[in-house]
Coordinates of C-alpha atoms and ligand atoms in Angstrom, one line a residue:
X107 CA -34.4 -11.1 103.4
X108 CA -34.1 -10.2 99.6
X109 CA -36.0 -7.2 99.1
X110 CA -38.7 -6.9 96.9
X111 CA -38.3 -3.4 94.7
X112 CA -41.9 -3.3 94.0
X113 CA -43.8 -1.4 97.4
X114 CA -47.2 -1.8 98.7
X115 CA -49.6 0.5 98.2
X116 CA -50.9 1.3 101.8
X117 CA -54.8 1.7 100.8
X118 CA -54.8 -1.5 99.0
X119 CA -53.2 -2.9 101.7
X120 CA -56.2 -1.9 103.7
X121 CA -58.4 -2.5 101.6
X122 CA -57.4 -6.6 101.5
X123 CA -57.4 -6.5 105.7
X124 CA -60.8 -5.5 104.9
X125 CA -61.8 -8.3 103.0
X126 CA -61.4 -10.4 105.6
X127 CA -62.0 -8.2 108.6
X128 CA -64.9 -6.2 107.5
X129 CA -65.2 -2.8 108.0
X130 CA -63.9 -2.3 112.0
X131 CA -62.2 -5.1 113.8
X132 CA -59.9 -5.3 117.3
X133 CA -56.5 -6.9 117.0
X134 CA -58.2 -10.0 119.1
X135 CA -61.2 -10.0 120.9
X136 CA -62.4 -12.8 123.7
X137 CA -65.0 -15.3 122.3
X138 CA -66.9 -16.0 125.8
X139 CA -69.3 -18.6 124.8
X140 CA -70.5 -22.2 126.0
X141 CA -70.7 -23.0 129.2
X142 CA -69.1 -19.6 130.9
X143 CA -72.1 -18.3 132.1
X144 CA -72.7 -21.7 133.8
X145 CA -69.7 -22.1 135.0
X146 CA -68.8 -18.9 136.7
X147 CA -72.3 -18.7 138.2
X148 CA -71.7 -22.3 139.9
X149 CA -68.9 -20.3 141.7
X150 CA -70.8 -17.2 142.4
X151 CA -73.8 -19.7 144.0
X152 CA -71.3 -21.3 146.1
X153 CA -69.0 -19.0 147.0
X154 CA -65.6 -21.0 145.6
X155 CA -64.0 -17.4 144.0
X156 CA -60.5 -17.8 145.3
X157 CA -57.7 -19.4 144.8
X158 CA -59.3 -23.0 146.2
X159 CA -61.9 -24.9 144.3
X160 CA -62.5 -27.6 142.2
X161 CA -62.5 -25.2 138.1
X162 CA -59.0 -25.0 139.2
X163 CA -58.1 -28.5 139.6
X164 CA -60.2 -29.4 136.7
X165 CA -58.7 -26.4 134.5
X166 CA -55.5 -27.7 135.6
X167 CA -56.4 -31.7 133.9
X168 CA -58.0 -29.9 130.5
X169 CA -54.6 -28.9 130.4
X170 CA -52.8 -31.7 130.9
X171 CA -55.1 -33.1 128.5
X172 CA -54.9 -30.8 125.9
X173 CA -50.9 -30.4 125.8
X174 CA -50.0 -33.9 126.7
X175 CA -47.9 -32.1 129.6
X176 CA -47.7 -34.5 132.8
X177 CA -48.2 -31.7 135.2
X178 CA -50.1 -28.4 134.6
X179 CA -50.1 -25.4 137.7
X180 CA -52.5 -22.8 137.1
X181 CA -51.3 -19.0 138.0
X182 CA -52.4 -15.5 138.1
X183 CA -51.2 -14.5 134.7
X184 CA -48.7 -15.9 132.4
X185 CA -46.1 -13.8 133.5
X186 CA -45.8 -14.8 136.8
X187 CA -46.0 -18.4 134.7
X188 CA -42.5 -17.0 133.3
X189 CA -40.8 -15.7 137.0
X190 CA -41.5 -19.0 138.8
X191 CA -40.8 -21.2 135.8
X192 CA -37.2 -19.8 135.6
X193 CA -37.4 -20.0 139.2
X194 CA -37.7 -23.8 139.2
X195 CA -35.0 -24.0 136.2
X196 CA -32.5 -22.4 139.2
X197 CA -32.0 -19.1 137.1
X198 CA -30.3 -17.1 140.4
X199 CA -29.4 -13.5 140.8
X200 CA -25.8 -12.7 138.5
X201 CA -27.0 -15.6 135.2
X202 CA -27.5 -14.6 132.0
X203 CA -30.5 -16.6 129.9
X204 CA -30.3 -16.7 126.4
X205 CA -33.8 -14.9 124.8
X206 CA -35.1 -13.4 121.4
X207 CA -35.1 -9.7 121.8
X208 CA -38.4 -9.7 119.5
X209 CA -40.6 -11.2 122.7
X210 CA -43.6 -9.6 125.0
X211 CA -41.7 -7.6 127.8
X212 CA -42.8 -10.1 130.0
X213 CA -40.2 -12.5 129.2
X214 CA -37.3 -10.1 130.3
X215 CA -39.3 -8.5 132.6
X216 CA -39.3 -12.2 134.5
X217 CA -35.8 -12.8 134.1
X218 CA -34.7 -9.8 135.8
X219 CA -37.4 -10.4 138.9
X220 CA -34.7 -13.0 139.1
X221 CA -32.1 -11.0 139.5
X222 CA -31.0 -12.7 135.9
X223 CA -29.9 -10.6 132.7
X224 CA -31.1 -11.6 129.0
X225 CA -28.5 -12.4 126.4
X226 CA -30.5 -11.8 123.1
X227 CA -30.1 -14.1 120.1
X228 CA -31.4 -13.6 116.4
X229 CA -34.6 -14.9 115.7
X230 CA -35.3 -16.7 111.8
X231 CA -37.5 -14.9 109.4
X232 CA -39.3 -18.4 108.8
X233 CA -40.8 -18.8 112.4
X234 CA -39.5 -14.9 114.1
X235 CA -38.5 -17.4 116.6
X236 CA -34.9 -17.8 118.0
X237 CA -32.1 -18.8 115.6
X238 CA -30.9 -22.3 117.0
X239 CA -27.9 -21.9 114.4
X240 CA -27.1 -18.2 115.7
X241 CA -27.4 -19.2 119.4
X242 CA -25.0 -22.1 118.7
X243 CA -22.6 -19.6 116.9
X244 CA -22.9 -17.3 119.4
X245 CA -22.0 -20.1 122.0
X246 CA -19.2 -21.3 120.5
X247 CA -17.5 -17.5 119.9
X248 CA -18.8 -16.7 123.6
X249 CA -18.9 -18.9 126.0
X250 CA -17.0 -21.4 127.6
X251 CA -18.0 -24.9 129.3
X252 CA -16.5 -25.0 133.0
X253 CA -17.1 -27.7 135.8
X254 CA -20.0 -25.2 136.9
X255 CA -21.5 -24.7 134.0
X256 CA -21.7 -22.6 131.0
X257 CA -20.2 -19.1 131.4
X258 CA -19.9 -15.8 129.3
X259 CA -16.3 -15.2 128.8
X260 CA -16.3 -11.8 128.3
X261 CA -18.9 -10.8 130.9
X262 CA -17.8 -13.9 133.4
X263 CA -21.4 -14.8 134.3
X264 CA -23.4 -18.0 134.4
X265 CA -25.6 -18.7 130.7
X266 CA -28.3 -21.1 132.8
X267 CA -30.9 -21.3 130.6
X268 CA -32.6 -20.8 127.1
X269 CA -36.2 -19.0 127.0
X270 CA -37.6 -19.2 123.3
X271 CA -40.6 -17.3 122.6
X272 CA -43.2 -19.4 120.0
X273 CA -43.8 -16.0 118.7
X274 CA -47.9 -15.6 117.3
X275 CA -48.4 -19.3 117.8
X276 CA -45.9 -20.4 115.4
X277 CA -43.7 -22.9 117.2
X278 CA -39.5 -22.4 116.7
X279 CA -37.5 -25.1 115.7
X280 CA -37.0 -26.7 118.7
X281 CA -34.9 -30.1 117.6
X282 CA -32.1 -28.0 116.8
X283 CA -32.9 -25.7 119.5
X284 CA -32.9 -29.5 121.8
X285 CA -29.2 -30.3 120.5
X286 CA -27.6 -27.0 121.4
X287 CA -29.1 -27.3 124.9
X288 CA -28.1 -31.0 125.5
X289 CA -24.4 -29.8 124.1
X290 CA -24.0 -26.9 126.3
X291 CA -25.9 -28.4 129.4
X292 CA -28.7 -25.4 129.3
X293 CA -32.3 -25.7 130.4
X294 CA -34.7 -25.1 127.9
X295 CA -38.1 -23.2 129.6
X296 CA -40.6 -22.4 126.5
X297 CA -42.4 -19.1 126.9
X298 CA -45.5 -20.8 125.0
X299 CA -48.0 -17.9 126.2
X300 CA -49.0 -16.9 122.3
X301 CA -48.9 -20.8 121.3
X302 CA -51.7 -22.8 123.2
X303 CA -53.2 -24.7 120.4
X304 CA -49.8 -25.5 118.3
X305 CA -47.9 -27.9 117.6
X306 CA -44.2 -28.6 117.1
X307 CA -44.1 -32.2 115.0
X308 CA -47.2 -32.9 116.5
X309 CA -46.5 -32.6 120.0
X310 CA -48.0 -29.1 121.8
X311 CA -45.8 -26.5 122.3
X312 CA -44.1 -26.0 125.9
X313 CA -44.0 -29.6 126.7
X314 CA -40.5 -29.8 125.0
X315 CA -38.5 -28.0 127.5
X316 CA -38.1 -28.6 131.5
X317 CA -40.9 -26.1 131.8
X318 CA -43.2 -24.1 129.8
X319 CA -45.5 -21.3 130.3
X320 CA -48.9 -20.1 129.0
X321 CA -50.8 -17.3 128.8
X322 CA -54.6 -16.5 129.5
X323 CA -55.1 -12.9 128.7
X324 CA -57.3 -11.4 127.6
X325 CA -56.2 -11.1 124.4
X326 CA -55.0 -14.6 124.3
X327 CA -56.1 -17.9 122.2
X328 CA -58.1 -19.1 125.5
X329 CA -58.7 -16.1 128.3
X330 CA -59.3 -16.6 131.9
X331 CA -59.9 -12.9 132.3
X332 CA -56.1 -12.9 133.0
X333 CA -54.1 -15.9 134.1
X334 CA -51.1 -18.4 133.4
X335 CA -50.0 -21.8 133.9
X336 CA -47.0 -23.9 133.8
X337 CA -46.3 -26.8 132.3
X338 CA -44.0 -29.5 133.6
X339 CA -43.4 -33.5 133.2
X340 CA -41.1 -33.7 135.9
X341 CA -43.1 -34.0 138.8
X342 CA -40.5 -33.0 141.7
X343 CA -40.5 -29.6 139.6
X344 CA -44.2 -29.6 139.1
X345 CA -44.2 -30.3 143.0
X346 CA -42.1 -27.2 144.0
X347 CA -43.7 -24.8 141.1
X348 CA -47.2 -25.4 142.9
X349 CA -45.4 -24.9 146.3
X350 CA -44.2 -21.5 145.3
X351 CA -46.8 -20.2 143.8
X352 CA -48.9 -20.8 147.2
X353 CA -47.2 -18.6 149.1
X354 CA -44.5 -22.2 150.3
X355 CA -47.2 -23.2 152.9
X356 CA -46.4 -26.5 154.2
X357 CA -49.5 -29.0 153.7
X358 CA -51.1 -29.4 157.4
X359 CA -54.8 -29.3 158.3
X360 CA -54.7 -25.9 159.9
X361 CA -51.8 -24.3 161.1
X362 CA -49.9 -21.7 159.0
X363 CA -46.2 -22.8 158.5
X364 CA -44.3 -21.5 155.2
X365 CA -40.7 -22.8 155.1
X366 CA -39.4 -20.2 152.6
X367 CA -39.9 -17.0 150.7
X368 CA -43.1 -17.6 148.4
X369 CA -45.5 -15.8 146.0
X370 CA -49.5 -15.5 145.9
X371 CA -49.8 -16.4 142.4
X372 CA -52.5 -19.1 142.4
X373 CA -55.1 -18.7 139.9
X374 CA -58.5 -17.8 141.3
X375 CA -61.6 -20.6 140.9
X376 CA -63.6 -17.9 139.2
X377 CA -61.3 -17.5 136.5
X378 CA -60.4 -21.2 136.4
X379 CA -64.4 -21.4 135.8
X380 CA -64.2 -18.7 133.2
X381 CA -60.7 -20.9 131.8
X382 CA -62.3 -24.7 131.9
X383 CA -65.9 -23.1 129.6
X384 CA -63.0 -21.3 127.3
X385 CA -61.1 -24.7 126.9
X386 CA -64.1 -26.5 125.6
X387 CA -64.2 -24.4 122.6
X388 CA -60.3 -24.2 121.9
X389 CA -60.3 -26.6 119.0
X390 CA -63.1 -24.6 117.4
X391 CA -60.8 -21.4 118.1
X392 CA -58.2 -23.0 116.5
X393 CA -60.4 -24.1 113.5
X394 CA -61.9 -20.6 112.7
X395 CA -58.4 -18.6 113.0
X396 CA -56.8 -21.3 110.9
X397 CA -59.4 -20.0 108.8
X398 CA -58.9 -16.7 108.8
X399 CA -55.3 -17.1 107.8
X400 CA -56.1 -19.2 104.6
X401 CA -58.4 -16.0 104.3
X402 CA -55.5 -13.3 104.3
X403 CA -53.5 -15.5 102.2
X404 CA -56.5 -15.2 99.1
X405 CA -56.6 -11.7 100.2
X406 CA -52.8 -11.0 99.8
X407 CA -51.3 -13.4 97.1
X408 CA -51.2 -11.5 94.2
X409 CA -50.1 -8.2 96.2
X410 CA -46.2 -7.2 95.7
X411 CA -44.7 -6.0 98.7
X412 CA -46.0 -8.1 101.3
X413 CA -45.6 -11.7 102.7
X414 CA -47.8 -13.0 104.8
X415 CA -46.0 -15.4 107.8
X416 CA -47.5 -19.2 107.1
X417 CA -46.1 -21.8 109.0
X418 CA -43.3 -24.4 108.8
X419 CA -43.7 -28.0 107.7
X420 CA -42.4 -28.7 111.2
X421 CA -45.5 -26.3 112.9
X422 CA -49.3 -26.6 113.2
X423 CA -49.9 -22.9 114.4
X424 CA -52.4 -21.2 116.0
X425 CA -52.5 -18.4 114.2
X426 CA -53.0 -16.6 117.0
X427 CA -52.2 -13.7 115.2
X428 CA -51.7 -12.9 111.1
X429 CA -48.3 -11.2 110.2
X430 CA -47.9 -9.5 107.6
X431 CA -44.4 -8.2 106.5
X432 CA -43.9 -5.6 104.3
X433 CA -40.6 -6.4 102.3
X434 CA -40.1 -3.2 100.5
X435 CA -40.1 0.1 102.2
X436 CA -39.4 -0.3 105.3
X437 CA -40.5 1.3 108.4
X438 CA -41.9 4.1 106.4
X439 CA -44.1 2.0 104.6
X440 CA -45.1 0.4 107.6
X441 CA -46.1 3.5 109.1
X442 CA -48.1 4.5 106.3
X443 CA -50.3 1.0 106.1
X444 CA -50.5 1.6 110.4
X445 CA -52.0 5.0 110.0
X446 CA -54.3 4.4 107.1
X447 CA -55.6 1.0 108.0
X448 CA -56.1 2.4 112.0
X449 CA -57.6 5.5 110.4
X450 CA -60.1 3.0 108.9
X451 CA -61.1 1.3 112.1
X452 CA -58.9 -1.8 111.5
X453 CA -56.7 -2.5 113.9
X454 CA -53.3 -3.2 112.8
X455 CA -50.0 -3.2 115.4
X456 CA -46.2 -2.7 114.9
X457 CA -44.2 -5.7 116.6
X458 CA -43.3 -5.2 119.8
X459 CA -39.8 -2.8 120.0
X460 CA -37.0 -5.3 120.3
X461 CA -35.8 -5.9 124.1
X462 CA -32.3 -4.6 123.4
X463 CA -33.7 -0.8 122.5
X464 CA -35.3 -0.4 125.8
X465 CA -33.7 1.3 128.3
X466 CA -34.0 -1.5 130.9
X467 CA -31.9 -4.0 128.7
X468 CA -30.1 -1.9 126.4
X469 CA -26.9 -2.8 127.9
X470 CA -27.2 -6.7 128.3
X471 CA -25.1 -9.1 126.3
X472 CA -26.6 -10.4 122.4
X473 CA -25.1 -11.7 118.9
X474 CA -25.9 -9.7 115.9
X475 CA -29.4 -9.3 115.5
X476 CA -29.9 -8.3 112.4
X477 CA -33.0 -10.6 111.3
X478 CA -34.9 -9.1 114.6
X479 CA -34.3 -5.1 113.6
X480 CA -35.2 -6.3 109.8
X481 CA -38.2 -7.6 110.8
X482 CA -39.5 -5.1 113.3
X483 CA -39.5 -2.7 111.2
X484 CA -41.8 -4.4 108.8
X485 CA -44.2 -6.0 110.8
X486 CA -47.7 -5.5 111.2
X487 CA -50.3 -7.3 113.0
X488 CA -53.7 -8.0 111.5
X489 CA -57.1 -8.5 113.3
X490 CA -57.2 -11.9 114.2
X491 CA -60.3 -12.6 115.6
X492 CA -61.7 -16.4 115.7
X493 CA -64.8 -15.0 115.0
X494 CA -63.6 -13.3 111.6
X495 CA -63.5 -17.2 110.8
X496 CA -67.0 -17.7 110.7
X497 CA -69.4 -18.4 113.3
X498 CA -68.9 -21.0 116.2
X499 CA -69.8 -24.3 115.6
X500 CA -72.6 -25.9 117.5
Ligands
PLP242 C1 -49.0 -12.6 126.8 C2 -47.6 -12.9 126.9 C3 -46.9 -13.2 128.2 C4 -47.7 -13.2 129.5 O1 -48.5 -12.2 129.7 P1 -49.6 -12.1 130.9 O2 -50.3 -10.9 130.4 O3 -48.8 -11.8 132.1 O4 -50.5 -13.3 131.0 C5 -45.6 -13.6 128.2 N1 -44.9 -13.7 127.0 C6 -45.5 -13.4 125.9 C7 -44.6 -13.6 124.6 C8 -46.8 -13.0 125.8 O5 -47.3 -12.7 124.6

């Protein structure tokens, strides 16, 4: 966090994006190639559209295969991935669950259909994931271990869980992140939406925690048009996530008995379809937007001002999408590089505003969060585009 005196100038900051997005890109566009047409016509021939057919079950095992997670359950989007996940980890109406305040709103947005309130923790600079040294700080000055569990001292509520966010596919240190959980008997659910296709030491993220979630907007890595899944190795959880999200019907070969309060949040076959053709091509993904980071990293090494996120030794990322932080001027100079490089028909974003400053959250429990105010207001996020990579391989 050392700032750099020198600032960067916003139109050769621009004019570097531009190198390596040409001369109009989207943030992240879809890649719908391979056998999508194929696949999604099987189901319109057949009529399987809905939320039974055999691209689910098969999108469900590419998965499983993919992530090295036991158990995968396919959902409508990733975040109702999130509200059943925390669901399963027995988040109940009155807990608090420890989260970045740099996140999607979905996270939070999850945790309070739970009735539950976030307790925001710093994120590092090194991965803008959560701080496992702050949270265990924070712990230790705020909480207290009682026969129930962990509780907030000064608000008197249950902590039950820990959400990180593997913020733009780069994965947060999760062994330290393991140790405070095993310590203070918290359960660990990975929001992994932006980080399908990374790895943490080798294993995928979201198959380090009880539960994890994806993501498969749009705008995602891999896009089902929009849809979720989550990601399990325990296979009584995996057994009641797939109960819940099909509306708690009891298995029986045709009468209609549900035996509690469930959601409709099954992922149609026709998306599933759309998801299995998108899968097939993840590893070139991956490939070509690894590419375009070593791209923006020529582009921007000998510019003052700027540093452009790379990962940790611990982390193979995504890349799902290119940070670049401006360390000297702050949120003016971010402003300045926003309006001129959108001007130009490159689409750059601000982070998202921290959790804690909307109104929804602003009054829930956090440590200091000074790393997550530094850093959004000197983000900016690049066009990202597997296809800026190059084109697809054959
Ligand atoms: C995309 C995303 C989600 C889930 O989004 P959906 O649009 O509901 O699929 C959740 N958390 C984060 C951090 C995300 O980026």
């Amino acid at each position: 966090m050392s700032p750099d005196p020198a600032l960067a100038e916003p139109l050769e900051v621009v004019e570097r994006i531009r190198k390596v997005a040409g001369e109009k890109a989207a943030l992240h566009e879809p890649e719908i190639g391979g056998n999508a047409w194929a696949y999604v016509k099987d189901c319109l021939d057949t009529g399987w559209v809905s939320t039974v057919g055999a691209y689910v079950d098969r999108f469900e095992k590419m998965l499983c295969e993919i992530t090295g997670a036991r158990h995968a359950i396919a959902t409508v989007n990733g975040t109702a991935a999130l509200h059943i996940a925390l669901v399963a980890a027995g988040v109940r109406p009155g807990d608090e669950v420890i989260t970045p305040s740099l996140t999607f709103v979905a996270t939070c947005n999850a945790l309070a259909y739970c009735g539950a309130s976030p307790h925001f923790i710093d994120i590092e600079e090194t991965t803008l994931g959560i701080d496992p040294a702050k949270l265990a700080a924070r712990l230790d000055e705020a909480a207290i271990l009682t026969p129930e569990g962990l509780v907030n001292r000064e608000t008197g509520r249950p902590i039950r869980a820990v959400v990180p966010m593997h913020c733009f596919g780069h994965s947060v240190d999760l062994d330290p992140l393991l140790a405070v959980c095993a310590e203070w008997g918290l359960v660990l659910v990975e929001d992994a939406a932006e980080s399908l296709g990374s790895f943490y030491k080798g294993r995928h993220t979201g198959t380090f925690g009880l539960l994890g979630t994806l993501s498969f907007n749009g705008n995602k890595v891999v896009t089902t048009g929009g849809g979720g899944a989550i990601l399990t190795g325990d296979p009584e959880v995996a057994k009641r996530v797939k109960h819940l999200t099909t509306t708690a019907k009891q298995p029986h070969a045709w009468a209609f008995v549900h035996d509690e309060v469930g959601y409709n949040y099954r992922l149609p076959n026709i998306n599933a379809a759309l998801g299995c053709a998108q899968l097939e091509l993840l590893s070139d993904f991956v490939a070509r937007k690894r590419r375009v980071n070593r791209a923006y990293g020529e582009a921007f090494a000998d510019l003052d001002g700027v540093r452009l996120m790379g990962e940790q030794p611990f982390c193979t990322s995504n890349f799902w999408l290119n940070a670049l932080v401006l360390t000297a001027g702050g949120r003016t100079a971010r402003d300045e590089v926003l309006a001129a490089a959108n001007q130009a028909g490159l689409t750059t974003r601000p982070a998202w505003t921290p959790m804690h400053e909307l109104r929804m959250f602003a009054d829930a429990p956090r440590g200091d969060l000074a790393v997550t105010t530094w850093i959004a207001d000197r983000l900016i996020s690049l066009p990202s585009s597997s296809r800026l990579g190059g084109p697809a391989a054959a």
